[in-house]
Amino acid sequence: MKRVAGLAAAVLCASGLLVGCSGITPAGAPTTAAATAPTTAPTDEPTTVRVASLKGPTTMGLVQLMHEAEAGAGTEDYRVTMYGSPDEVVPLVVRGEVDVALLPSNLAAVLYNKTLDDADAQIQVAAISTLGVMDILEAGDTVHSVADLAGKTVYASGKGASPQYVLEHLLTGNGLDPATDLTIEYRSEHTEVAALLATTPGAIALLPQPFATVVTTQNPSIRSALDLTDEWAEVSPDSELVTGVVVVRTAFVTEHPDAVEAFLTDYEASARFTNAHPAEAAVLIAEAGIVPAAPIAEAAIPSSHITFVDGTELRSLLGGYLQVLFDADPASVGGSVPGDDFYLRR
């Protein structure tokens, strides 16, 4: 048990996500959706698939699957639990207490590197769940390009993690030195950044979805100035900003390949449902407690870049993104860019 706890702590510190390393505070008790047990045993018992997701865009793409699981209509016996921060999920993956986890892409790479056992991958990435979910917000109207950030102060959370590396990559790609051409002030929580936006005239901040939409909806004087997914495409056309991925334990894939395939098929359908039917999905998103109200959820869906990418395209997009992070700081991906065994073959 002590070894597991130490390993989980090492993974999170390396990714900048553990409380005390990056200052992110865990949310309250997790929210769980579990399939209703059948009254009579079917001929072919469904496999229990324990899924850990995060409060944000990844779970926004999962809500249809969660809704069907609660109604006992899942293809398999899906047990979905939503957590407030990644540091709650990593120990569960390490201990084998969840089978599937929806995690930040750089954390998946860190976890892969930290759990390699005799060169065998203990976890694999099955799909990309979200592309870029970060916006530059402004309480004003002076920022219309990354270059416009020169000489300004930008508030952000996520120091030592993907937000820092993404922002610095975009600044460098637009001819700005992150250390000298502007000031970046990091805060430990998204709520602190949102408060600064609301109380500081002319403030500029980096916030992820759906928090960005919550802020702009509640305060009309704050606008989304830049979508970092679009900005990434401008400076790195050969890769994409890959924020979230679906991770599976290798042992679970070996034991239950059909259940893994069923989950991925159902998750892909759920993500498509969220994008194709935002008004209906928004109701489920609000009911799950991801955002305060359905109208805010509906407004946040287009900017959350919910997707499902697997196979060859997964390797190309995620590999390119992780290489950019590695070039900025090898520790951001656990010391090395993962090899081919990082990717689940379907």
Coordinates of C-alpha atoms in Angstrom, one line a residue, residues 66-271:
M66 CA -24.0 7.5 -17.8
H67 CA -27.7 8.1 -18.3
E68 CA -28.2 4.8 -19.9
A69 CA -26.1 3.1 -17.2
E70 CA -28.3 4.6 -14.5
A71 CA -31.4 3.2 -16.4
G72 CA -29.8 -0.3 -16.6
A73 CA -29.5 0.0 -20.3
G74 CA -25.8 -0.1 -20.8
T75 CA -24.1 -2.6 -23.1
E76 CA -22.0 -3.6 -20.1
D77 CA -22.3 -2.9 -16.4
Y78 CA -20.8 0.6 -16.5
R79 CA -19.9 2.1 -13.1
V80 CA -19.0 5.7 -13.7
T81 CA -17.6 7.9 -10.9
M82 CA -16.9 11.6 -11.5
Y83 CA -14.0 13.2 -9.6
G84 CA -13.0 16.8 -9.0
S85 CA -9.3 16.5 -9.8
P86 CA -6.8 14.1 -11.4
D87 CA -5.0 13.5 -8.1
E88 CA -8.1 11.5 -6.9
V89 CA -8.0 9.3 -9.9
V90 CA -4.3 8.3 -10.3
P91 CA -4.1 6.2 -7.1
L92 CA -7.2 4.3 -8.2
V93 CA -5.6 3.4 -11.5
V94 CA -2.3 2.4 -9.9
R95 CA -4.1 0.1 -7.4
G96 CA -6.3 -1.4 -10.1
E97 CA -9.5 -0.1 -8.6
V98 CA -10.7 1.4 -11.9
D99 CA -10.5 -0.1 -15.3
V100 CA -10.9 3.0 -17.5
A101 CA -9.9 6.6 -16.7
L102 CA -10.4 9.8 -18.5
L103 CA -7.3 11.9 -17.8
P104 CA -5.3 14.9 -19.0
S105 CA -3.1 13.7 -21.9
N106 CA 0.2 14.7 -20.4
L107 CA -0.8 12.9 -17.1
A108 CA -1.5 9.7 -19.1
A109 CA 2.1 9.9 -20.5
V110 CA 3.5 10.4 -17.0
L111 CA 1.5 7.5 -15.6
Y112 CA 2.7 5.3 -18.5
N113 CA 6.3 6.1 -17.8
K114 CA 6.0 5.8 -14.0
T115 CA 4.3 2.4 -14.1
L116 CA 6.4 0.6 -16.7
D117 CA 7.2 -2.8 -15.3
D118 CA 10.1 -4.7 -17.1
A119 CA 9.3 -2.6 -20.2
D120 CA 5.7 -3.7 -20.3
A121 CA 3.0 -0.9 -20.4
Q122 CA 0.6 -1.1 -17.5
I123 CA -1.8 1.4 -19.0
Q124 CA -2.7 2.3 -22.6
V125 CA -4.4 5.1 -24.3
A126 CA -7.5 4.0 -26.3
A127 CA -8.8 7.4 -27.6
I128 CA -8.6 11.1 -27.5
S129 CA -11.7 12.5 -25.6
T130 CA -11.1 16.3 -25.9
L131 CA -9.0 18.6 -27.9
G132 CA -8.2 22.1 -26.6
V133 CA -10.5 23.3 -23.9
M134 CA -8.6 26.5 -22.9
D135 CA -9.5 30.1 -23.7
I136 CA -7.8 33.5 -23.1
L137 CA -10.4 35.7 -21.4
E138 CA -10.3 39.4 -21.1
A139 CA -12.2 42.0 -19.1
G140 CA -11.7 44.4 -22.0
D141 CA -11.2 44.5 -25.7
T142 CA -7.4 44.8 -26.4
V143 CA -6.5 41.2 -27.1
H144 CA -7.3 39.8 -30.6
S145 CA -4.1 37.7 -31.2
V146 CA -1.5 36.0 -29.1
A147 CA 0.9 38.8 -30.1
D148 CA -1.4 41.3 -28.4
L149 CA -0.4 39.7 -25.0
A150 CA 3.0 41.5 -25.2
G151 CA 3.5 43.8 -22.2
K152 CA 0.5 42.5 -20.4
T153 CA -0.2 40.4 -17.3
V154 CA -1.9 37.0 -17.8
Y155 CA -3.4 35.2 -14.8
A156 CA -3.6 31.4 -15.1
S157 CA -3.7 28.2 -13.1
G158 CA -1.9 25.0 -14.0
K159 CA 1.8 25.9 -13.4
G160 CA 4.0 22.9 -14.2
A161 CA 1.2 21.2 -16.1
S162 CA -0.3 21.4 -19.6
P163 CA -1.7 25.0 -19.4
Q164 CA 1.8 26.4 -18.7
Y165 CA 3.4 24.4 -21.5
V166 CA 0.7 25.2 -24.0
L167 CA 0.7 28.9 -23.2
E168 CA 4.5 29.1 -23.5
H169 CA 4.5 27.2 -26.7
L170 CA 2.0 29.6 -28.2
L171 CA 3.8 32.6 -27.0
T172 CA 7.1 31.4 -28.5
G173 CA 5.4 30.5 -31.7
N174 CA 4.2 34.1 -32.0
G175 CA 7.6 35.6 -31.3
L176 CA 7.2 36.4 -27.6
D177 CA 9.5 35.4 -24.8
P178 CA 7.4 34.1 -21.9
A179 CA 10.0 35.2 -19.4
T180 CA 10.5 38.8 -20.6
D181 CA 7.8 40.0 -23.0
L182 CA 4.8 39.6 -20.6
T183 CA 4.0 38.7 -17.0
I184 CA 2.3 35.3 -16.2
E185 CA 1.0 35.1 -12.7
Y186 CA -0.2 31.6 -11.6
R187 CA -2.9 30.9 -9.1
S188 CA -3.7 27.5 -7.5
E189 CA -7.4 27.3 -8.5
H190 CA -9.6 28.3 -11.4
T191 CA -11.9 30.1 -8.9
E192 CA -9.1 32.5 -8.0
V193 CA -8.4 33.3 -11.6
A194 CA -12.2 33.9 -12.2
A195 CA -12.3 36.2 -9.2
L196 CA -9.4 38.3 -10.6
L197 CA -11.2 38.6 -13.9
A198 CA -14.3 39.8 -12.2
T199 CA -12.6 42.4 -9.9
T200 CA -9.6 43.6 -11.9
P201 CA -10.3 46.1 -14.8
G202 CA -8.7 45.0 -18.0
A203 CA -7.6 41.7 -16.5
I204 CA -6.5 38.9 -18.9
A205 CA -6.6 35.2 -17.9
L206 CA -6.3 31.6 -19.1
L207 CA -9.2 29.4 -18.1
P208 CA -10.4 26.0 -19.3
Q209 CA -13.9 25.1 -20.3
P210 CA -16.6 24.9 -19.0
F211 CA -15.3 27.4 -16.4
A212 CA -14.6 30.0 -19.2
T213 CA -18.2 29.9 -20.3
V214 CA -19.5 30.1 -16.7
V215 CA -17.4 33.3 -16.3
T216 CA -18.5 34.9 -19.5
T217 CA -22.1 34.0 -18.9
Q218 CA -22.2 35.4 -15.4
N219 CA -20.3 38.6 -16.3
P220 CA -21.0 40.1 -19.8
S221 CA -18.1 42.5 -19.4
I222 CA -15.7 39.5 -19.8
R223 CA -15.2 38.0 -23.2
S224 CA -13.4 35.1 -24.8
A225 CA -10.5 36.7 -26.7
L226 CA -8.7 33.6 -27.9
D227 CA -9.5 29.9 -28.3
L228 CA -6.2 28.2 -27.8
T229 CA -7.2 25.2 -30.0
D230 CA -7.3 27.6 -32.9
E231 CA -4.1 29.3 -31.9
W232 CA -2.3 25.9 -31.6
A233 CA -3.3 25.0 -35.1
E234 CA -1.7 28.2 -36.3
V235 CA 1.7 27.5 -34.8
S236 CA 1.7 23.7 -34.9
P237 CA -0.2 22.6 -38.0
D238 CA 1.2 19.1 -37.8
S239 CA -0.3 18.4 -34.4
E240 CA -3.3 19.4 -32.4
L241 CA -3.9 20.6 -28.8
V242 CA -4.9 17.3 -27.2
T243 CA -6.2 17.9 -23.7
G244 CA -7.9 14.7 -22.6
V245 CA -7.6 11.0 -23.3
V246 CA -9.2 7.7 -22.4
V247 CA -6.8 5.4 -20.5
V248 CA -7.4 1.6 -19.9
R249 CA -5.5 -0.7 -17.7
T250 CA -3.6 -3.2 -19.9
A251 CA -4.5 -6.1 -17.6
F252 CA -8.2 -5.3 -18.0
V253 CA -7.9 -5.2 -21.8
T254 CA -6.3 -8.7 -21.7
E255 CA -9.0 -10.1 -19.4
H256 CA -12.0 -8.4 -21.0
P257 CA -11.3 -7.3 -24.6
D258 CA -14.9 -7.4 -25.7
A259 CA -16.0 -5.2 -22.7
V260 CA -13.3 -2.6 -23.6
E261 CA -14.5 -2.6 -27.2
A262 CA -18.1 -2.2 -26.1
F263 CA -17.2 0.7 -23.8
L264 CA -15.3 2.5 -26.5
T265 CA -18.1 2.1 -29.0
D266 CA -20.6 3.4 -26.5
Y267 CA -18.4 6.3 -25.4
E268 CA -17.9 7.3 -29.0
A269 CA -21.7 7.3 -29.5
S270 CA -22.1 9.3 -26.3
A271 CA -19.6 12.0 -27.4

